Every structure is written in C-alpha cells, then in structure tokens.
Short mmCIF file of C-alpha atoms in Angstrom, two decimals:
data_model
loop_
_atom_site.label_atom_id
_atom_site.label_comp_id
_atom_site.label_asym_id
_atom_site.label_seq_id
_atom_site.Cartn_x
_atom_site.Cartn_y
_atom_site.Cartn_z
CA MET A 1 -49.05 218.19 15.49
CA ALA A 2 -46.15 218.62 17.65
CA GLY A 3 -46.50 219.00 21.53
CA ASN A 4 -48.22 216.91 24.33
CA ASN A 5 -49.79 217.18 27.25
CA SER A 6 -48.37 213.84 29.61
CA LEU A 7 -45.75 216.52 31.33
CA VAL A 8 -48.85 218.51 32.59
CA ILE A 9 -51.11 215.22 33.49
CA LEU A 10 -48.42 214.28 36.11
CA ALA A 11 -47.86 217.40 37.56
CA VAL A 12 -51.30 218.77 38.65
CA SER A 13 -52.46 214.76 39.55
CA TRP A 14 -49.24 214.11 41.63
CA ALA A 15 -49.05 217.75 42.38
CA GLU A 16 -52.01 217.62 43.66
CA THR A 17 -51.88 213.59 45.60
CA CYS A 18 -49.08 215.27 47.23
CA ILE A 19 -51.17 217.82 49.23
CA GLY A 20 -53.91 215.32 49.40
CA LEU A 21 -51.76 213.30 51.01
CA PHE A 22 -50.78 215.69 53.93
CA PHE A 23 -54.46 217.48 55.00
CA PHE A 24 -54.89 214.04 55.94
CA GLY A 25 -51.89 213.56 57.96
CA LEU A 26 -52.73 216.47 59.64
CA ARG A 27 -56.74 215.10 59.60
CA PHE A 28 -54.64 212.00 61.59
CA LEU A 29 -52.70 213.54 64.28
CA SER A 30 -55.53 214.95 64.70
CA ASN A 31 -58.07 212.77 65.08
CA TRP A 32 -55.67 211.09 67.20
CA LYS A 33 -54.03 213.08 69.41
CA PHE A 34 -58.05 215.67 70.05
CA VAL A 35 -60.18 213.19 69.31
CA GLY A 36 -58.61 209.31 70.97
CA ARG A 37 -60.75 207.64 68.47
CA PHE A 38 -61.37 207.13 64.89
CA ARG A 39 -64.81 207.36 64.07
CA TRP A 40 -66.30 206.16 61.23
CA ASP A 41 -66.36 209.91 59.00
CA PHE A 42 -63.05 208.96 59.30
CA ALA A 43 -62.66 205.62 58.39
CA VAL A 44 -65.07 206.46 55.08
CA ALA A 45 -62.78 209.14 53.88
CA GLY A 46 -59.49 206.91 54.94
CA LEU A 47 -61.21 204.12 52.84
CA THR A 48 -61.28 207.64 50.05
CA VAL A 49 -57.63 208.26 49.96
CA VAL A 50 -56.51 204.44 49.29
CA THR A 51 -58.67 204.70 46.42
CA GLU A 52 -57.50 207.76 45.02
CA THR A 53 -53.82 206.86 44.99
CA THR A 54 -54.54 204.52 43.80
CA ALA A 55 -56.44 205.66 40.89
CA GLN A 56 -53.44 207.78 40.27
CA VAL A 57 -51.73 204.24 40.23
CA PHE A 58 -53.25 204.40 37.08
CA LEU A 59 -53.17 207.49 35.11
CA GLN A 60 -49.25 206.90 35.79
CA PHE A 61 -49.87 203.74 34.33
CA SER A 62 -51.63 206.03 31.76
CA VAL A 63 -49.59 208.35 30.76
CA ASN A 64 -46.66 205.94 30.47
CA ALA A 65 -48.83 203.71 27.98
CA GLY A 66 -48.74 207.51 26.18
CA MET A 67 -51.81 209.06 27.03
CA GLY A 68 -51.97 213.30 26.66
CA HIS A 69 -49.68 211.88 23.12
CA HIS A 70 -51.40 212.72 19.95
CA LEU A 71 -52.83 209.58 18.46
CA GLU A 72 -50.33 209.49 15.49
CA GLU A 73 -47.61 209.82 17.68
CA LEU A 74 -48.66 206.63 19.67
CA SER A 75 -47.98 202.32 18.23
CA ASP A 76 -51.97 200.48 18.56
CA SER A 77 -50.28 198.58 21.02
CA GLN A 78 -49.63 201.76 23.43
CA ILE A 79 -53.03 203.43 23.04
CA VAL A 80 -54.78 200.59 24.14
CA THR A 81 -53.38 199.87 27.28
CA ALA A 82 -53.85 204.29 27.42
CA LEU A 83 -56.75 204.42 27.75
CA HIS A 84 -57.29 200.94 29.44
CA TRP A 85 -56.00 201.83 31.94
CA SER A 86 -57.22 205.73 31.45
CA TRP A 87 -60.82 204.25 32.42
CA VAL A 88 -59.46 202.53 34.86
CA PHE A 89 -58.85 205.98 36.94
CA GLN A 90 -62.03 207.28 35.91
CA LEU A 91 -63.61 204.61 37.84
CA LEU A 92 -61.19 205.25 40.64
CA ALA A 93 -61.71 208.49 40.59
CA ILE A 94 -65.82 208.91 40.89
CA ALA A 95 -65.41 206.02 43.66
CA ALA A 96 -63.00 208.76 45.76
CA SER A 97 -65.48 211.54 44.32
CA MET A 98 -68.89 209.33 46.10
CA LEU A 99 -67.01 208.37 48.84
CA GLY A 100 -65.80 211.58 49.58
CA LYS A 101 -68.77 213.19 49.83
CA LEU A 102 -69.97 210.64 51.39
CA ALA A 103 -67.45 211.58 54.30
CA ILE A 104 -68.42 214.45 54.42
CA LEU A 105 -71.90 213.53 55.18
CA ALA A 106 -70.76 210.63 57.05
CA PHE A 107 -69.54 214.16 59.63
CA LEU A 108 -72.04 216.32 59.19
CA VAL A 109 -73.91 213.61 61.30
CA GLN A 110 -70.89 213.24 63.66
CA ILE A 111 -71.09 216.95 64.46
CA ARG A 112 -74.61 216.94 64.05
CA GLY A 113 -75.26 214.77 67.89
CA ARG A 114 -77.50 212.72 68.85
CA HIS A 115 -80.84 213.88 68.42
CA GLU A 116 -85.20 212.80 68.81
CA LYS A 117 -84.90 212.57 64.42
CA LYS A 118 -83.06 210.16 63.01
CA PRO A 119 -81.06 213.40 60.42
CA TRP A 120 -83.14 212.03 56.50
CA PHE A 121 -82.34 214.91 55.17
CA LEU A 122 -78.43 213.53 55.43
CA ILE A 123 -79.62 210.22 55.69
CA ILE A 124 -81.71 210.51 51.63
CA LEU A 125 -78.42 212.59 49.95
CA GLY A 126 -76.04 209.82 51.34
CA VAL A 127 -78.39 207.24 49.73
CA LEU A 128 -78.65 209.19 46.09
CA ILE A 129 -75.65 209.97 45.76
CA GLY A 130 -74.03 206.51 46.27
CA ALA A 131 -77.44 205.24 43.39
CA ILE A 132 -76.13 208.19 41.05
CA ASN A 133 -72.32 207.62 40.91
CA ILE A 134 -73.28 204.34 41.77
CA ALA A 135 -75.33 203.93 38.38
CA VAL A 136 -72.60 205.94 35.76
CA LEU A 137 -70.07 202.84 36.67
CA GLY A 138 -72.69 200.46 34.82
CA THR A 139 -73.11 203.49 31.66
CA ILE A 140 -69.12 202.84 31.16
CA LEU A 141 -68.50 199.43 31.73
CA GLY A 142 -71.71 199.16 29.07
CA GLN A 143 -71.23 201.53 26.99
CA CYS A 144 -70.09 199.94 23.84
CA LYS A 145 -70.74 194.96 23.23
CA PRO A 146 -68.17 193.88 24.18
CA MET A 147 -66.81 196.01 26.59
CA TYR A 148 -63.39 195.75 26.10
CA LYS A 149 -64.02 197.82 23.14
CA LEU A 150 -63.79 200.05 24.69
CA TRP A 151 -60.43 200.92 25.17
CA ASP A 152 -59.83 198.77 21.69
CA ASP A 153 -61.24 199.65 18.85
CA SER A 154 -59.95 196.83 16.67
CA VAL A 155 -62.06 194.89 18.38
CA GLU A 156 -65.31 192.90 16.64
CA GLY A 157 -68.39 194.94 18.26
CA THR A 158 -69.96 198.69 18.28
CA CYS A 159 -69.95 200.81 20.83
CA HIS A 160 -73.45 202.92 19.18
CA PRO A 161 -76.19 204.23 21.10
CA GLY A 162 -73.55 203.39 24.42
CA ARG A 163 -71.81 205.80 23.98
CA LYS A 164 -74.58 208.40 23.95
CA ILE A 165 -76.47 207.61 26.69
CA ASN A 166 -73.35 207.23 28.52
CA GLN A 167 -72.17 210.71 28.03
CA ASN A 168 -75.21 211.85 28.56
CA TYR A 169 -76.08 210.40 31.63
CA SER A 170 -72.08 211.17 32.98
CA PHE A 171 -73.34 215.51 32.48
CA PHE A 172 -76.30 214.75 34.43
CA GLN A 173 -74.37 212.54 37.56
CA ALA A 174 -71.44 215.27 37.09
CA SER A 175 -74.27 218.80 37.74
CA PHE A 176 -75.83 216.20 40.46
CA ASN A 177 -72.39 215.84 42.54
CA SER A 178 -71.56 220.34 41.50
CA PHE A 179 -74.91 220.67 43.71
CA THR A 180 -73.90 218.11 45.96
CA ASP A 181 -71.35 219.84 47.16
CA ALA A 182 -73.02 222.82 47.27
CA LEU A 183 -75.88 221.65 48.79
CA LEU A 184 -73.19 220.44 50.98
CA ALA A 185 -70.80 223.32 51.56
CA SER A 186 -73.61 225.96 52.08
CA TYR A 187 -76.20 222.75 54.73
CA PRO A 188 -73.54 223.18 57.00
CA VAL A 189 -74.46 227.13 57.94
CA HIS A 190 -77.98 226.16 58.90
CA LEU A 191 -76.22 223.17 60.66
CA PHE A 192 -74.04 225.34 63.34
CA TRP A 193 -76.39 228.45 63.46
CA LYS A 194 -78.55 225.72 65.39
CA LEU A 195 -75.95 225.02 67.98
CA GLN A 196 -74.27 226.82 71.32
CA MET A 197 -71.10 228.17 70.66
CA LYS A 198 -69.27 231.02 69.87
CA LEU A 199 -70.23 233.08 67.33
CA ARG A 200 -66.45 233.50 65.91
CA ILE A 201 -66.21 229.47 65.96
CA LYS A 202 -70.02 229.26 64.02
CA VAL A 203 -68.40 231.73 61.34
CA ALA A 204 -64.98 229.99 61.48
CA LEU A 205 -66.84 226.81 60.56
CA SER A 206 -69.15 227.60 57.98
CA ILE A 207 -65.81 229.17 56.37
CA LEU A 208 -64.13 225.81 56.66
CA MET A 209 -66.65 223.82 55.25
CA GLY A 210 -67.84 225.74 53.35
CA LEU A 211 -64.63 225.58 51.11
CA GLY A 212 -67.27 222.80 49.31
CA TRP A 213 -68.12 225.39 46.89
CA ILE A 214 -64.68 224.49 45.09
CA ALA A 215 -65.28 221.10 45.04
CA ALA A 216 -68.56 223.08 43.60
CA VAL A 217 -67.03 224.89 40.81
CA CYS A 218 -64.34 222.08 40.30
CA SER A 219 -66.97 219.58 39.72
CA ALA A 220 -68.68 222.22 37.34
CA VAL A 221 -65.25 222.42 34.62
CA LYS A 222 -65.46 218.33 34.68
CA THR A 223 -68.97 217.89 33.75
CA TYR A 224 -67.68 220.97 30.27
CA GLU A 225 -65.24 218.90 29.98
CA LEU A 226 -66.91 215.69 29.80
CA LYS A 227 -67.71 216.32 25.89
CA ALA A 228 -64.03 214.53 25.59
CA LEU A 229 -66.24 211.01 26.06
CA THR A 230 -67.33 210.85 22.72
CA GLU A 231 -64.04 212.22 20.72
CA THR A 232 -62.40 209.31 18.31
CA THR A 233 -60.55 211.31 16.20
CA ASP A 234 -57.27 212.05 18.83
CA ILE A 235 -59.05 210.31 21.65
CA THR A 236 -55.59 210.21 23.87
CA TYR A 237 -55.04 213.88 23.45
CA ALA A 238 -58.32 215.01 23.71
CA GLN A 239 -59.00 213.40 27.36
CA SER A 240 -56.25 215.61 28.83
CA SER A 241 -57.78 217.68 30.22
CA LEU A 242 -60.78 215.81 31.06
CA LEU A 243 -58.36 212.98 33.73
CA MET A 244 -56.60 216.09 35.66
CA TRP A 245 -60.07 217.54 36.16
CA ALA A 246 -61.56 213.93 37.17
CA SER A 247 -58.67 214.08 39.87
CA THR A 248 -58.60 218.14 40.58
CA GLU A 249 -62.58 217.04 41.99
CA ALA A 250 -61.42 213.70 44.20
CA TRP A 251 -58.24 216.04 45.28
CA ILE A 252 -60.69 218.32 46.63
CA VAL A 253 -63.11 216.78 48.28
CA ILE A 254 -61.34 214.77 50.25
CA ILE A 255 -58.89 217.96 51.07
CA VAL A 256 -62.26 220.26 52.44
CA GLY A 257 -63.01 216.98 54.14
CA CYS A 258 -59.81 217.02 55.81
CA VAL A 259 -59.69 221.22 56.60
CA PRO A 260 -62.48 220.69 59.21
CA PRO A 261 -61.12 218.55 61.39
CA ILE A 262 -57.76 219.61 62.13
CA ARG A 263 -58.64 223.41 62.94
CA PRO A 264 -57.99 222.44 66.55
CA LEU A 265 -54.75 221.11 65.83
CA MET A 266 -54.40 224.25 62.90
CA GLU A 267 -55.06 226.51 67.05
CA GLN A 268 -52.41 224.87 68.64
CA VAL A 269 -49.80 224.80 66.26
CA LEU A 270 -50.97 228.79 65.83
CA GLN A 271 -50.70 228.89 69.85
CA ARG A 272 -46.78 227.74 69.97
CA LEU A 273 -46.18 229.92 67.28
CA GLY A 274 -47.34 232.75 68.89
CA LEU A 275 -49.95 233.91 66.15
CA THR A 276 -52.51 233.61 67.96
CA SER A 277 -53.21 234.96 72.23
CA LYS A 278 -53.57 231.93 74.52
CA LYS A 279 -56.84 232.29 76.89
CA ILE A 280 -54.77 232.31 79.81
CA SER A 281 -57.32 230.82 83.02
CA THR A 282 -57.03 232.53 86.55
CA PRO A 283 -57.35 230.82 89.81
CA TYR A 284 -61.09 230.73 91.78
CA GLN A 285 -61.20 232.80 93.77
CA TYR A 286 -63.54 230.72 97.40
CA ARG A 287 -65.53 233.18 99.39
CA ASN A 288 -65.86 232.25 103.53
CA SER A 289 -69.29 233.89 104.56
CA SER A 290 -68.93 236.70 105.03
CA GLY A 291 -68.70 237.47 101.82
CA HIS A 292 -64.00 238.30 102.33
CA ALA A 293 -61.30 236.66 100.46
CA ALA A 294 -60.31 232.82 101.50
CA TYR A 295 -57.33 231.33 102.22
CA GLY A 296 -55.17 229.99 99.19
CA THR A 297 -56.98 233.08 96.35
CA ASN A 298 -56.25 235.39 94.90
CA LYS A 299 -57.63 238.59 95.49
CA SER A 300 -56.45 240.21 92.75
CA ASN A 301 -58.69 237.85 90.70
CA PRO A 302 -61.96 237.47 91.38
CA ALA A 303 -63.37 234.94 89.91
CA SER A 304 -67.64 234.33 89.71
CA HIS A 305 -67.17 230.88 90.41
CA SER A 306 -65.64 227.60 93.02
CA ASN A 307 -65.06 225.50 90.21
CA PHE A 308 -61.46 224.96 90.47
CA GLN A 309 -60.12 222.64 87.27
CA SER A 310 -57.42 220.50 87.52
CA ASN A 311 -55.75 218.55 84.82
CA ALA A 312 -55.81 214.23 84.79
CA TYR A 313 -53.15 214.86 82.18
CA GLY A 314 -50.60 211.91 82.05
CA GLY A 315 -47.74 214.88 82.57
CA ARG A 316 -48.59 216.62 79.85
CA LYS A 317 -49.56 220.58 79.25
CA PRO A 318 -53.05 221.08 78.46
CA PHE A 319 -54.38 223.45 75.84
CA GLU A 320 -54.99 226.35 77.06
CA ASP A 321 -57.59 227.36 74.87
CA ASP A 322 -61.06 225.92 76.28
CA ASP A 323 -62.83 226.21 72.61
CA PRO A 324 -60.74 223.16 71.47
CA GLY A 325 -62.80 223.48 68.10
CA TRP A 326 -65.73 220.89 67.60
CA MET A 327 -64.14 217.90 68.90
CA GLU A 328 -66.33 219.59 72.18
CA LEU A 329 -69.23 220.80 70.92
CA THR A 330 -72.73 221.28 72.94
CA THR A 331 -76.55 221.39 72.43
CA SER A 332 -78.75 221.84 75.43
CA GLY A 333 -81.77 219.51 76.39
CA GLY A 334 -80.40 216.75 77.13
CA PRO A 335 -81.97 214.35 79.02
CA ASN A 336 -80.97 215.97 82.13
CA GLY A 337 -81.49 219.61 80.88
CA SER A 338 -78.43 219.46 80.83
CA LYS A 339 -75.05 219.94 78.35
CA GLU A 340 -74.55 217.31 76.02
CA ARG A 341 -71.68 216.27 74.12
CA ILE A 342 -72.74 215.31 70.72
CA VAL A 343 -69.22 214.55 69.06
CA ASN A 344 -66.39 212.98 71.42
CA GLY A 345 -64.16 215.37 72.90
CA PRO A 346 -60.67 215.27 73.88
CA LYS A 347 -59.20 211.84 75.19
CA ASP A 348 -57.14 213.59 78.23
CA VAL A 349 -59.33 213.33 81.29
CA VAL A 350 -60.70 217.39 82.34
CA ILE A 351 -61.87 216.75 86.55
CA ARG A 352 -63.93 219.61 87.95
CA THR A 353 -64.48 220.19 91.46
CA ASP A 354 -64.89 222.14 94.41
CA ILE A 355 -62.77 222.51 97.09
CA VAL A 356 -63.50 224.58 100.20
CA THR A 357 -60.61 225.52 102.77
CA ARG A 358 -61.45 226.18 106.06
CA PHE A 359 -59.27 227.31 109.22
CA GLU A 360 -59.85 227.32 112.99
CA ASP A 361 -57.64 229.13 116.04
CA VAL A 362 -57.34 225.92 117.47
CA ASP A 363 -54.92 227.19 120.19
CA GLY A 364 -56.88 230.63 121.19
CA GLN A 365 -53.47 232.03 121.45
CA GLY A 366 -55.50 235.20 119.75
CA GLY A 367 -53.92 234.42 116.42
CA PRO A 368 -55.45 236.16 113.31
CA SER A 369 -58.76 233.94 112.72
CA SER A 370 -59.82 232.66 108.98
CA GLY A 371 -63.05 234.58 109.36
CA ASP A 372 -61.50 237.87 109.58
CA GLY A 373 -60.75 238.08 106.02
CA ASN A 374 -59.36 241.56 106.13
CA ILE A 375 -56.42 238.64 106.45
CA SER A 376 -54.32 238.30 103.39
CA ALA A 377 -52.93 234.17 103.10
CA GLU A 378 -49.20 235.86 103.57
CA ASP A 379 -49.98 237.37 106.53
CA LEU A 380 -51.58 233.62 108.25
CA ILE A 381 -48.63 231.92 107.13
CA ARG A 382 -45.46 234.72 108.92
CA ASP A 383 -47.90 234.90 112.09
CA ARG A 384 -48.13 231.19 112.77
CA SER A 385 -44.76 230.90 111.03
CA GLN A 386 -43.66 233.83 114.51
CA ASN A 387 -45.52 232.28 117.44
CA VAL A 388 -44.04 228.43 117.08
CA GLN A 389 -41.36 230.43 116.63
CA LYS A 390 -41.53 231.70 119.64
CA GLY A 391 -42.70 228.60 121.82
CA VAL A 392 -46.38 229.78 122.02
#
C-alpha cells in the first residue's frame, strides 16, 4: 500500500507552531510595551503555549517512529513507539486546548472590569471547561487494562469496553469544546456593547474576539475525526487526520486568544507604515475673563476645554492616538460617579494639568494690556522688545 501522511503531519503542525509562537511573541511585546506588566491572563496563555509546544515535540517523536505510515510498513517496535508518543501528544494537545480557553476567559474577566457582581457566567463556564476536559484525560488513560496496552496491543489485557466508552465521551467532550468556542466568540459582543467606548472600537473588538468561530469549526472537524480512535487495522495511518486537527484546534485557540490583546501594537505599526491616519492633538486655548484668547494659545485652533495634556514618557514619543485600544477601556459608574479604568493602561504616565497665563502692565508705560484680547502673543512680545530697546 503506497503513500504515507508523515510529511503532511509535520508540515501542517510545524507551520501552525511557528505561526502560533509568532502571535504569542507579539502578545508578549504588546504586554510589555502597553500594559507594563504581565497579568494572569497572559500567564495562562504562556502556560498554554508551553504545553502545546511540548506536545509538538512529542508529535515529532511519533512521526519519526512511523506515525502516518501504513501499519504493514512498520516493525512492531516502531508501531509501539509511534503510538506511545502519539497518545502523549493527544493528552498534551487536549490540555493545551483547555488552557487556551481558560486564558480567553481570563482575558474577558480582565476587560470586564470590577463590577458589583462577580462574573458567575464566566466562572461557571471555566469550571465546566476544566472538569470536562480533565475527565477525558482519565477516559483515555483508563480505556485499556493494563494502561500500556493502549500503545502495545501484544500486552495481555483488554480494551473492551473502555475503547468504546472513551470514544463516546470524547465525542461529547469535543462537541462541548465546539460549543464553548462559539460561546466565547459571541459573548464579547454583549460585553463590549455595554462599555463606554467608540462604536468603531466596539465593532473591531467584536470581530477580533469573533475569530473564535474558527476554533469552533476546527473543533467540530476534530470531533468527526474521532472515529479513528476505534481503528485497529491500520491505526498509524488512520490517526493522521485526527492528530493534525488536534494540533490545529489547539493552535487556533492560542492564536485567537492572542489577536485581541495585540490590537494596540498593530495600530501603532500601521500608523508608522502610513496605512492609517494619526490623531494629532491641537494646542488648547485658554480664554480670559473677556472671552478672548490669551497669550500662549493658538487663535486659529480654538479648543473647548482648558486641559493641557503633557507627557512623562521619559523621552519616548507617546502614542499619538488617544485611543490605544482596550488597554484603556473605561466604564461609567465608579465610586465617585466618574470613569474608572477597568484594565491597566500603558506603563507611561500622562499628566493632565490646568495652565493659566496672566499678564499685567506692571510699569504702566502705556504698553499693550493683557486685557486686550485683540492683540496676539507675537505683537505683545514685539512691543515689549521695542520698549526695552528704547530704554523705556
């Protein structure tokens, strides 16, 4: 029987690994640059990446031993080794997929902010995800007695009815994962529409979190491929598709969890490339008691407030866009009725202060008075200089 799937397994899984690590690297950079600290949702995401990367190493071991080849092409020792490492990979991939969903839940809790009521829906969903996925690890390891008959069929023992029980429960577990992926993709729409933010931001964040539907589709396909679990005649070849989809599901969950947090970084990159416009803030204008512009203000660009935003960026140019993403989502209804920050913002400090400039005609020499709102700042300075040169 010609042909094998070993090269396809490696090409697909390693490509997904590289893409997933790239997106996690962007998330690391975004966390360091814009948040200034690594929150617990990032820690769970990091554990997910470590788990799935380790799983990929064991998948490589399995393929090296013969996974993807037809059973008749392999020796008994190759079959045992290939199946052994493939089961290790599947256990770790399930754990990574579970942790990836918990990382997304943790992120949603973070951006949800502090409310009077705890996010019971997210908490209960997280408990169910953990319990159902941990249980399937038990059905996998317990389907054969003794356990190592799972990868070495020559061992005395039985896998009946454990193999069928594991397959049925795996169908339930995988279907539940598809449902939770779809739920995690839909829930943020409800969450974002309750927050005080621009409409374009609400739409953008809903679309980014909606990428979880891709994970739901991958999980559904993997559910269909679980039929290979009861395959015994050509198991090393039959499990090829299942292993690839297990890898795809885990990495898609990781990527989907990384895309929303890197939005501020992507906006900055697009602005520097000139693909999006920058919001340039104009100088504020202070008005004196007569309603005219005072010295030091821009008459051609009147502002509606007297707040001046200075930066304490330590010499680094601040991000021009006043809306760097959901790192600064705010909601009304804080303790004092003001806005409260529900996710930690950038690590740089922005100081807001009120500046009032006043001028008095101290020497009484008939020079221009600050009360004359029709005189510009340049005229005032020029007249003062002329008086000094004349010795007045």
